Amino acid sequence: MCGIVGYTGRAQAAPILLYGLERLEYRGYDSAGITVNSGTLQTVKASGRLANLAALTNNGADLHGNCGIGHTRWATHGEPTDNNAHPHVASSGQISIVHNGIIENYRKLKDWLLARGVAFQSETDTEVVSQLIDYYYEGDLLAAVRKAIYKLEGSYALGIVAADAPDTIIAVRKDSPLIAAVTDGEAFIASDVTAIIKYCREVIYLDDNTIAVITPGNITCYNKYGKVQDLTPVTIDWDIEAAQKGGYAHFMLKEINEQPKVLRDTLAGRIVADAAGARVDLSDAGLTPEVLQAVRKVHIVGCGSAYHAGVVAKYQLEGFARIPCEVTLASEFRYSSPVVLPGTLCVVISQSGETSDSIAALREAKALGVSTLAVVNVRGSTIAREADYILYTNAGPEIAVATSKAYSAQVAAMTLLAVALAEFNSGAKRENLQAVLNDLIKLPDLEEQILSDISLVQLAASRYFNHSSVFFIGRGLDYAAALEASLKLKEISYIHSEAYAGGELKHGTISLIEPGTLVIAVAACTKLAEKIESNIKEVKTRGAEVLTITTSSLSKNFTDCGDILIEIPDTHELLTPLLTALPLQLFAYYTALNNGCDIDKPRNLAKSVTVE
Ligand code: AGP
């Protein structure tokens, strides 16, 4: 996600801004920039590493002024170019802003401003905010900001400066985090504490829907009704490294806990409501109704967890959208002389967009003449650039090698695709679509509910962390979820495990079950509950220890046939993999923690496998 810093005080601002951006580098970015205000706005931006920006400004020495804002960009709208980098200066040259978040209605606002003669420089959603503030600005920056944010829909942390207010920064916070700090004669804003902890450990976490007016040594906060808010600073006792993890012990744990926000961001703007009810709109990916109606089959390719997201999608596409679907490992697809018929949409799923096997599979599909869709997280990545259509996941940068939030975002994106295709395929009824979308919108809250109490997961990990082999079983969507759960456990705890379709146990594997063998059953599918219950009993009678992940309404089926039972809240069956993923990721995390493994950087693994 993007990084914001701001400073106003007696020192030169530019070096402080550059230092703060360096402390935010771990968040991942593809470009950066700063604006320094000396009564004239001086703005320098550069794609690539921060070193490029430092070189352009002589480490900040060439920019004079005691107030300014800075930004590291993780691209969401518009490629990672100098032009799309923040800060974004309005056409008048009088307003400059930095932004973290997504302006969902930016297209409508951009059209409104274009119709009023405003000229735009970039492809970003952020520039719309800068131009809108400038449109309303008549010398009172706070009034102009208020008018502008009244029109915004989406998530935003903003830092705003105006040339004729050379010591003032206005900060705005809605959904995206933003903090402030005030010392004697100075004041700071930042996306998180790492950027300013060197100067001040008394930090104000701005509340949602807050506007703050910041001048040297002073901050005044207003709530959404314009009333002044009391501010209670928090003392930060973390060190910088801990702060980069937001106080979590590992990036992986932080990213597991970011999943509700990531789900909201990935769904943002893609479920729209009209008189007929809610529907999916994937026009931002180029998937218009005409494109979707032409799809006769979906062929998904990916590696590792991305492949597992594809297996989840296969069950959704065939079971719900009634669209034939095939899922192939990218490393197999590229060498298997695949037969891909006309009317097939080849979907390449990849967090990094740089996985060598997945790039090759994409090129193989294009050579076969079929349409290609990239479901990727990194803007401007190779797969994003070469596919015909791009459905971005909005997971933000994922630092831990083992994916969690990006995998969930892939599943969410593919769920949207399944619902969108269902709408154009007579096999699915409209009321079914509504039922799925109504539950999908509620899912982030259910994820937060799961993350709010993880004691049973921690108990299971403390009981089972020293096992040398683990078997995951599930049926249907639960089998797909079990595949990913098994990989998670293997790659960070180094414990061997395998995932099996529950009905497959009898065909050989059950010979491996002996007293004390750990079996983890994923059992969230109502119509298969009795079947997986039988499978659990089969392994229990052979002495297995059984950890069951099931839903609240199904739990009564499993209370007396396992050893530990973890419940997830009820939701539409099509969506259960998004919920079962959380306890299964956490089980892998705490098991690895108990084994003293290097959780964020597991041995032998790379975050992106850019070689064969
Ligand atoms: C998952 O935790 C692993 N990091 C790995 O399986 C990963 O999913 C796979 O290498 C694919 O990477 P991609 O999504 O960047 O293409």
XYZ file of C-alpha atoms and ligand atoms in Angstrom:
628
model
C 0.000 0.000 0.000
C 1.096 3.620 -0.469
C 3.135 5.548 2.081
C 2.501 9.160 3.157
C 4.722 11.558 5.110
C 4.333 15.260 5.887
C 6.293 17.855 7.869
C 5.895 21.473 8.901
C 8.300 23.282 11.266
C 11.583 25.152 11.454
C 13.773 22.661 9.572
C 14.125 22.162 5.836
C 11.302 19.751 4.917
C 12.806 17.790 2.007
C 15.433 15.744 3.890
C 12.857 14.856 6.571
C 10.372 13.759 3.903
C 12.971 11.596 2.122
C 14.000 9.989 5.420
C 10.359 9.249 6.232
C 9.782 7.678 2.805
C 12.825 5.455 3.316
C 11.256 4.159 6.529
C 8.135 3.274 4.545
C 9.951 1.410 1.752
C 9.090 -1.985 3.302
C 5.434 -1.335 2.347
C 6.365 -1.884 -1.273
C 6.183 0.816 -3.939
C 6.926 1.511 -7.591
C 7.409 5.307 -7.562
C 7.808 8.225 -5.135
C 7.657 11.990 -4.936
C 7.684 15.053 -2.678
C 6.253 18.567 -2.713
C 7.978 21.303 -0.677
C 6.107 24.551 -0.054
C 8.048 27.826 0.147
C 5.100 29.924 -0.979
C 5.601 28.204 -4.306
C 5.011 24.465 -4.621
C 8.151 22.610 -5.733
C 7.322 19.018 -6.738
C 9.722 16.249 -7.795
C 8.559 12.704 -8.666
C 10.376 9.591 -9.919
C 9.355 6.042 -10.786
C 11.489 3.228 -9.427
C 13.510 3.269 -6.239
C 13.673 6.146 -3.757
C 17.327 6.610 -4.714
C 16.098 8.060 -8.022
C 14.141 10.726 -6.153
C 17.067 11.469 -3.826
C 19.356 11.869 -6.837
C 16.922 14.286 -8.531
C 16.794 16.487 -5.412
C 20.430 16.201 -4.288
C 19.128 14.331 -1.227
C 16.601 17.082 -0.694
C 19.161 19.900 -0.560
C 17.894 21.482 -3.767
C 14.336 21.998 -2.457
C 13.917 24.867 0.004
C 10.946 25.171 2.308
C 9.852 24.225 5.844
C 6.643 22.442 4.918
C 5.962 19.564 2.588
C 4.421 16.175 1.810
C 5.898 12.988 0.377
C 4.581 9.687 -0.999
C 5.629 6.184 -2.025
C 3.126 4.778 -4.529
C 1.823 1.215 -4.795
C -0.040 1.614 -8.084
C -3.753 0.896 -8.124
C -5.013 3.090 -10.984
C -2.523 3.873 -13.751
C 0.835 2.323 -14.469
C 3.901 3.050 -12.290
C 5.226 6.087 -14.200
C 6.681 9.472 -13.156
C 3.469 11.114 -14.296
C 1.258 8.862 -12.196
C 3.499 9.197 -9.137
C 2.282 11.357 -6.252
C 2.135 14.181 -5.193
C -0.485 15.317 -7.687
C -0.480 19.072 -8.315
C -3.697 20.703 -9.551
C -3.705 22.545 -12.871
C -3.506 25.918 -11.085
C -0.210 24.894 -9.464
C -1.697 26.004 -6.119
C -2.692 22.643 -4.570
C -0.657 19.460 -4.122
C -1.844 16.214 -2.534
C -0.729 12.691 -1.652
C -3.211 9.824 -1.221
C -3.394 6.269 0.091
C -6.554 4.346 -0.792
C -9.012 3.997 -3.690
C -11.420 6.678 -4.946
C -14.203 4.428 -6.206
C -16.181 7.162 -8.008
C -13.168 8.842 -9.595
C -14.396 8.297 -13.161
C -17.668 10.132 -12.526
C -15.850 13.006 -10.785
C -13.237 13.178 -13.531
C -15.947 13.485 -16.183
C -17.623 16.222 -14.113
C -14.362 18.181 -13.901
C -13.464 17.593 -17.547
C -16.858 18.994 -18.493
C -15.851 22.133 -16.570
C -12.641 22.548 -18.480
C -10.203 20.962 -16.026
C -7.182 19.432 -17.769
C -5.732 16.229 -16.281
C -2.089 15.136 -16.349
C -2.325 11.518 -15.127
C -4.405 8.311 -15.258
C -4.773 8.159 -11.484
C -7.841 8.333 -9.261
C -5.857 10.590 -6.893
C -5.478 13.490 -9.304
C -9.258 13.861 -9.276
C -9.040 14.817 -5.575
C -6.339 17.401 -6.242
C -8.298 18.973 -9.079
C -11.542 18.908 -7.093
C -9.995 20.737 -4.116
C -8.516 23.250 -6.535
C -11.911 23.680 -8.205
C -13.438 24.696 -4.851
C -10.435 26.632 -3.565
C -11.022 30.350 -3.047
C -8.349 30.961 -0.412
C -9.845 28.857 2.427
C -8.128 25.488 2.139
C -10.183 23.806 4.879
C -13.459 24.854 3.229
C -12.287 23.632 -0.181
C -11.183 20.292 1.275
C -14.510 19.850 3.025
C -16.447 20.463 -0.198
C -14.235 18.094 -2.151
C -14.259 15.130 0.237
C -18.043 15.435 0.495
C -18.107 14.182 -3.119
C -15.642 11.326 -2.640
C -16.586 7.639 -2.357
C -13.965 5.085 -1.353
C -10.998 4.984 1.008
C -8.515 7.802 1.450
C -5.737 9.082 3.644
C -4.787 12.484 2.250
C -1.983 15.008 2.831
C -2.751 18.391 1.243
C -0.755 21.627 0.899
C -1.570 24.962 -0.767
C 1.044 27.444 -2.041
C -0.470 30.421 -0.230
C -0.578 28.528 3.131
C 3.171 27.755 3.307
C 3.203 26.317 6.844
C -0.047 24.357 6.742
C -0.812 20.725 5.969
C -4.372 19.404 5.907
C -4.709 15.687 6.631
C -7.869 13.679 5.952
C -8.550 10.114 7.030
C -11.293 7.744 5.835
C -10.619 3.941 6.009
C -6.907 4.233 5.115
C -4.683 4.749 8.182
C -3.064 8.119 8.951
C -1.255 9.379 12.037
C -0.013 12.765 13.216
C 2.540 13.940 15.754
C 3.205 17.376 17.234
C 6.410 18.483 18.968
C 7.672 21.911 20.048
C 7.389 24.043 16.911
C 7.042 21.094 14.521
C 4.348 18.679 13.306
C 4.268 15.495 11.219
C 1.816 13.232 9.416
C 2.543 9.690 8.216
C 0.937 6.421 7.121
C 2.508 4.697 10.110
C 4.879 5.317 12.964
C 8.086 4.125 11.286
C 8.312 7.390 9.302
C 8.315 9.680 12.337
C 9.344 7.563 15.335
C 12.827 9.136 15.110
C 11.345 12.570 15.924
C 8.430 11.812 18.199
C 6.944 8.842 20.081
C 3.697 10.610 21.052
C 1.486 9.744 18.107
C -2.129 10.666 17.293
C -4.020 7.986 15.356
C -6.537 10.029 13.373
C -10.088 8.709 13.703
C -12.078 7.759 10.638
C -13.816 10.664 8.843
C -11.412 13.188 10.394
C -9.930 16.364 8.931
C -6.839 17.731 10.690
C -5.316 21.188 10.194
C -1.620 20.990 11.017
C 0.795 23.892 11.516
C 4.186 24.031 13.308
C 3.601 22.802 16.879
C -0.165 22.580 16.455
C -2.936 20.252 15.243
C -6.692 20.807 15.219
C -8.939 17.873 14.339
C -12.533 18.112 13.098
C -15.009 15.257 12.883
C -17.318 14.765 9.919
C -19.769 17.253 11.411
C -17.082 19.932 11.605
C -16.834 19.739 15.413
C -13.384 20.015 17.006
C -12.251 16.653 18.346
C -10.157 16.046 21.450
C -6.933 14.242 20.658
C -5.250 11.662 22.865
C -1.706 10.825 21.791
C -0.459 7.242 22.120
C 3.088 6.579 23.305
C 4.932 4.296 20.900
C 7.294 1.893 22.622
C 8.044 -0.191 19.500
C 11.324 -0.134 17.662
C 11.336 0.694 13.945
C 11.445 -2.930 12.768
C 8.440 -3.871 14.906
C 6.604 -0.765 13.732
C 6.990 -1.797 10.065
C 4.999 -4.879 11.015
C 2.349 -2.722 12.615
C 3.181 -4.229 15.987
C 2.724 -7.811 14.699
C 5.547 -10.296 15.255
C 5.767 -11.138 11.551
C 4.634 -9.673 8.238
C 2.682 -12.888 7.628
C 0.578 -12.369 10.760
C 0.026 -8.735 9.790
C -1.052 -9.778 6.296
C -3.390 -12.478 7.603
C -5.049 -9.771 9.688
C -5.240 -7.381 6.732
C -7.584 -9.727 4.866
C -10.878 -8.005 5.801
C -9.521 -4.719 4.419
C -8.044 -6.460 1.369
C -11.397 -8.124 0.675
C -13.163 -4.752 0.905
C -10.576 -3.214 -1.430
C -10.815 -6.061 -3.951
C -14.626 -5.874 -4.013
C -14.652 -2.043 -4.057
C -16.497 -0.675 -7.057
C -17.152 -4.150 -8.486
C -20.517 -4.878 -6.870
C -23.028 -2.276 -8.006
C -26.693 -1.963 -7.079
C -29.510 -0.993 -9.407
C -33.288 -1.383 -9.479
C -32.924 -5.102 -10.207
C -30.639 -5.541 -7.194
C -26.896 -6.052 -6.808
C -24.751 -7.203 -9.698
C -21.076 -7.600 -10.524
C -19.390 -4.958 -12.672
C -15.931 -5.966 -13.951
C -15.681 -3.213 -16.530
C -12.520 -1.958 -14.778
C -10.951 -5.219 -15.995
C -12.313 -4.754 -19.499
C -14.764 -7.616 -18.913
C -17.829 -6.036 -20.462
C -21.119 -7.957 -20.815
C -20.213 -8.633 -24.473
C -16.887 -10.215 -23.459
C -18.500 -12.279 -20.687
C -21.342 -13.517 -22.927
C -18.783 -14.879 -25.388
C -17.095 -17.118 -22.803
C -17.854 -20.814 -23.402
C -15.166 -22.258 -21.135
C -12.590 -21.049 -18.607
C -9.096 -22.514 -18.471
C -7.152 -21.405 -15.394
C -3.380 -21.600 -15.016
C -1.177 -20.722 -12.064
C 1.461 -21.991 -9.641
C 1.339 -22.840 -5.957
C -1.295 -20.889 -4.075
C -2.392 -19.161 -7.270
C -3.150 -22.593 -8.695
C -5.118 -23.444 -5.564
C -7.177 -20.270 -5.989
C -7.891 -21.637 -9.464
C -9.124 -24.936 -8.047
C -11.533 -23.031 -5.783
C -12.698 -21.109 -8.845
C -13.287 -24.327 -10.817
C -15.836 -25.518 -8.266
C -17.505 -22.098 -8.311
C -17.545 -21.733 -12.106
C -18.904 -25.212 -12.739
C -21.117 -25.582 -9.699
C -22.629 -22.102 -9.750
C -22.067 -20.475 -13.125
C -22.398 -23.791 -15.014
C -19.368 -22.851 -17.122
C -16.935 -25.685 -17.976
C -13.607 -25.047 -16.293
C -10.192 -26.652 -16.379
C -7.294 -25.824 -14.030
C -3.708 -26.625 -14.988
C -0.392 -26.014 -13.275
C 1.351 -23.376 -15.363
C 4.553 -25.436 -15.467
C 2.570 -28.336 -17.003
C 0.409 -26.214 -19.292
C 3.368 -24.677 -21.078
C 4.783 -28.070 -22.119
C 1.648 -30.163 -22.523
C 0.613 -28.991 -26.015
C -2.739 -28.013 -24.513
C -5.938 -28.184 -26.540
C -7.735 -24.898 -25.900
C -10.925 -24.478 -27.927
C -12.235 -21.174 -29.360
C -14.475 -19.363 -26.875
C -12.176 -20.311 -24.010
C -11.075 -17.558 -21.614
C -7.621 -18.427 -20.298
C -7.176 -16.979 -16.792
C -3.636 -16.572 -15.432
C -3.598 -16.087 -11.660
C -0.442 -14.612 -10.147
C 0.302 -12.361 -7.148
C 3.607 -11.090 -8.493
C 2.743 -11.168 -12.187
C 6.361 -12.243 -12.765
C 6.283 -16.025 -12.202
C 8.226 -17.521 -15.068
C 5.999 -20.559 -15.613
C 2.856 -18.433 -15.520
C 4.280 -15.926 -18.016
C 5.136 -18.795 -20.354
C 1.648 -20.274 -19.950
C 0.101 -16.896 -20.768
C 2.201 -16.648 -23.938
C 1.255 -20.218 -24.884
C -2.436 -19.352 -24.503
C -2.049 -16.203 -26.604
C -0.245 -18.213 -29.284
C -3.266 -20.535 -29.327
C -5.421 -17.524 -30.154
C -7.678 -17.451 -27.073
C -8.542 -14.435 -24.911
C -6.458 -14.084 -21.768
C -7.342 -12.594 -18.392
C -4.693 -11.773 -15.784
C -5.745 -11.890 -12.123
C -2.705 -10.187 -10.597
C -1.722 -8.030 -7.641
C 1.255 -6.066 -8.963
C 0.411 -3.219 -11.341
C 2.534 -3.020 -14.424
C 3.859 -6.574 -13.968
C 4.685 -8.663 -17.033
C 1.530 -10.770 -16.840
C -0.579 -7.632 -16.323
C 0.986 -5.996 -19.360
C 0.692 -8.981 -21.719
C -2.824 -10.261 -20.947
C -5.846 -9.066 -22.922
C -7.809 -8.265 -19.759
C -6.613 -7.422 -16.230
C -8.578 -8.035 -13.054
C -6.372 -6.547 -10.335
C -6.490 -7.855 -6.804
C -6.094 -5.007 -4.333
C -4.113 -6.815 -1.643
C -1.359 -4.210 -1.521
C 2.256 -5.366 -1.319
C 2.665 -8.776 0.280
C 5.995 -8.994 2.107
C 5.820 -12.494 3.612
C 6.969 -15.182 1.167
C 3.997 -17.373 2.089
C 0.915 -15.762 0.640
C -2.212 -15.185 2.699
C -4.028 -11.948 1.809
C -3.083 -12.142 -1.879
C -4.429 -15.701 -2.127
C -7.695 -14.587 -0.524
C -7.872 -11.640 -2.892
C -7.396 -14.038 -5.824
C -10.275 -16.192 -4.551
C -12.440 -13.092 -4.122
C -11.643 -11.861 -7.628
C -12.432 -15.267 -9.140
C -15.670 -15.399 -7.144
C -16.669 -12.095 -8.747
C -15.847 -13.593 -12.158
C -17.965 -16.665 -11.432
C -20.947 -14.524 -10.429
C -20.463 -12.242 -13.439
C -20.377 -15.229 -15.811
C -23.362 -16.793 -14.070
C -25.405 -13.700 -14.908
C -24.889 -14.395 -18.617
C -25.420 -18.087 -18.385
C -29.003 -19.265 -18.143
C -27.940 -21.998 -15.738
C -27.898 -19.645 -12.750
C -31.037 -18.005 -11.356
C -31.066 -14.282 -10.449
C -32.085 -14.906 -6.836
C -29.032 -17.140 -6.478
C -26.806 -14.288 -7.647
C -28.338 -11.938 -5.104
C -27.853 -14.448 -2.297
C -24.152 -14.803 -3.099
C -23.558 -11.062 -3.440
C -25.470 -10.236 -0.274
C -23.225 -12.625 1.662
C -20.069 -11.532 -0.174
C -20.591 -7.931 0.926
C -20.864 -9.099 4.546
C -17.796 -11.342 4.386
C -15.162 -8.839 5.633
C -17.130 -8.463 8.868
C -17.226 -12.262 9.269
C -13.471 -12.394 8.667
C -12.992 -9.819 11.424
C -15.145 -12.000 13.683
C -12.883 -15.009 13.033
C -9.710 -12.970 13.601
C -11.074 -11.578 16.857
C -10.817 -14.976 18.611
C -8.055 -17.351 17.545
C -7.585 -19.165 20.851
C -8.690 -22.575 19.520
C -6.300 -22.280 16.572
C -3.461 -21.464 18.936
C -4.469 -24.426 21.130
C -4.420 -26.773 18.123
C -1.018 -25.502 17.008
C 0.398 -25.917 20.498
C -0.927 -29.490 20.602
C 0.132 -30.578 17.104
C 3.223 -28.555 16.172
C 5.596 -31.500 16.660
C 3.839 -33.843 14.251
C 5.978 -34.973 11.326
C 3.151 -35.607 8.876
C -0.336 -34.132 8.522
C -3.260 -35.114 6.271
C -5.814 -32.554 5.136
C -9.166 -33.820 3.853
C -12.128 -32.074 2.295
C -14.769 -32.475 -0.401
C -15.689 -30.027 -3.169
C -14.715 -26.464 -2.265
C -13.350 -27.785 1.030
C -10.923 -29.997 -0.887
C -9.697 -26.943 -2.773
C -9.280 -25.108 0.542
C -7.399 -28.119 1.932
C -4.893 -27.984 -0.939
C -3.917 -24.427 0.015
C -3.926 -25.204 3.748
C -1.497 -28.058 3.173
C 0.894 -25.879 1.178
C 0.783 -23.151 3.849
C 1.734 -25.640 6.552
C 4.520 -27.201 4.508
C 6.174 -24.039 3.320
C 6.505 -22.250 6.665
C 6.638 -25.052 9.287
C 8.571 -27.599 7.187
C 6.102 -30.314 8.277
C 5.195 -32.753 5.514
C 1.503 -32.729 4.695
C -0.828 -33.717 1.894
C -4.376 -32.754 0.976
C -6.808 -35.458 -0.110
C -10.331 -35.442 -1.432
C -12.251 -37.062 1.431
C -13.647 -39.761 -0.827
C -10.142 -40.687 -1.942
C -8.846 -41.865 1.442
C -10.196 -45.391 0.973
C -8.267 -45.730 -2.284
C -4.861 -46.077 -0.637
C -3.939 -43.218 1.680
C -5.875 -44.528 4.649
C -3.178 -47.164 4.987
C -0.972 -44.363 6.330
C -3.359 -43.504 9.148
C -2.204 -44.905 12.472
C -2.707 -43.971 16.144
C -1.778 -40.322 16.645
C -1.743 -39.338 12.967
C -3.036 -35.783 12.608
C -5.895 -35.322 10.165
C -7.319 -31.851 9.529
C -10.824 -31.979 8.069
C -12.285 -29.002 6.234
C -16.030 -29.474 6.514
C -17.950 -26.353 5.514
C -20.092 -27.838 2.741
C -23.653 -28.650 3.833
C -24.568 -31.134 1.139
C -21.370 -33.120 1.739
C -21.365 -32.893 5.533
C -22.466 -36.489 6.081
C -19.831 -37.743 3.659
C -16.938 -35.922 5.309
C -18.318 -36.957 8.698
C -17.933 -40.585 7.565
C -14.379 -39.879 6.455
C -13.578 -38.383 9.851
C -14.997 -41.446 11.578
C -12.964 -43.713 9.267
C -9.693 -42.114 10.393
C -10.798 -41.778 14.018
C -11.406 -45.517 14.244
C -7.797 -45.982 13.135
C -6.513 -43.751 15.939
C -6.113 -40.427 14.166
C -6.216 -37.061 15.967
C -8.752 -34.915 14.100
C -8.942 -31.118 13.887
C -12.164 -30.061 12.159
C -12.903 -26.667 10.583
C -16.646 -26.297 10.065
C -19.471 -23.745 10.099
C -21.638 -22.801 13.052
C -24.694 -24.525 11.614
C -22.805 -27.734 10.719
C -20.823 -28.001 13.959
C -23.430 -30.234 15.613
C -22.515 -32.934 13.026
C -18.907 -32.995 14.223
C -18.896 -32.270 17.932
C -18.341 -35.904 18.949
C -16.223 -37.203 16.092
C -13.086 -35.089 16.347
C -10.617 -33.754 18.906
C -10.679 -30.002 18.271
C -13.544 -28.257 16.476
C -13.090 -24.756 15.058
C -16.193 -22.955 13.834
C -16.432 -20.281 11.171
C -19.568 -18.128 10.825
C -22.220 -19.290 8.361
C -22.101 -17.837 4.859
C -23.113 -18.817 1.330
C -21.444 -22.136 0.456
C -19.746 -20.588 -2.557
C -17.837 -18.273 -0.189
C -16.677 -20.678 2.536
C -13.077 -20.939 1.203
C -12.618 -17.249 2.029
C -13.470 -18.002 5.666
C -11.882 -21.448 6.164
C -8.626 -19.963 4.842
C -8.204 -17.822 7.964
C -8.004 -20.512 10.702
C -5.987 -22.715 8.342
C -3.468 -19.917 7.661
C -3.267 -19.165 11.378
C -2.777 -22.875 12.182
C 0.207 -22.939 9.811
C 1.525 -19.688 11.292
C 1.361 -20.766 14.958
C 2.673 -24.246 14.155
C 5.688 -22.673 12.449
C 6.074 -20.248 15.352
C 6.119 -23.143 17.827
C 8.745 -24.810 15.661
C 10.920 -21.693 15.668
C 10.850 -21.378 11.872
C 11.736 -18.245 9.891
C 8.127 -17.472 9.080
C 8.486 -14.486 6.757
C 11.432 -15.930 4.844
C 11.140 -19.761 4.801
C 14.235 -21.673 3.669
C 14.708 -22.347 -0.062
C 11.740 -20.138 -1.075
C 11.491 -16.860 -3.019
C 8.537 -14.501 -3.058
C 8.423 -14.611 -6.831
C 9.814 -17.557 -8.827
C 11.070 -15.642 -11.848
C 13.115 -18.578 -13.159
C 12.017 -22.050 -14.364
C 2.527 -19.398 -1.814
O 2.578 -19.134 -0.420
C 3.920 -19.414 -2.404
N 4.580 -18.190 -2.136
C 3.892 -19.825 -3.871
O 3.214 -21.055 -3.994
C 3.231 -18.816 -4.824
O 1.828 -18.855 -4.666
C 3.579 -19.254 -6.266
O 4.983 -19.206 -6.413
C 2.929 -18.338 -7.310
O 3.413 -17.035 -7.191
P 2.623 -15.855 -7.963
O 1.247 -15.842 -7.393
O 3.402 -14.607 -7.680
O 2.613 -16.230 -9.423
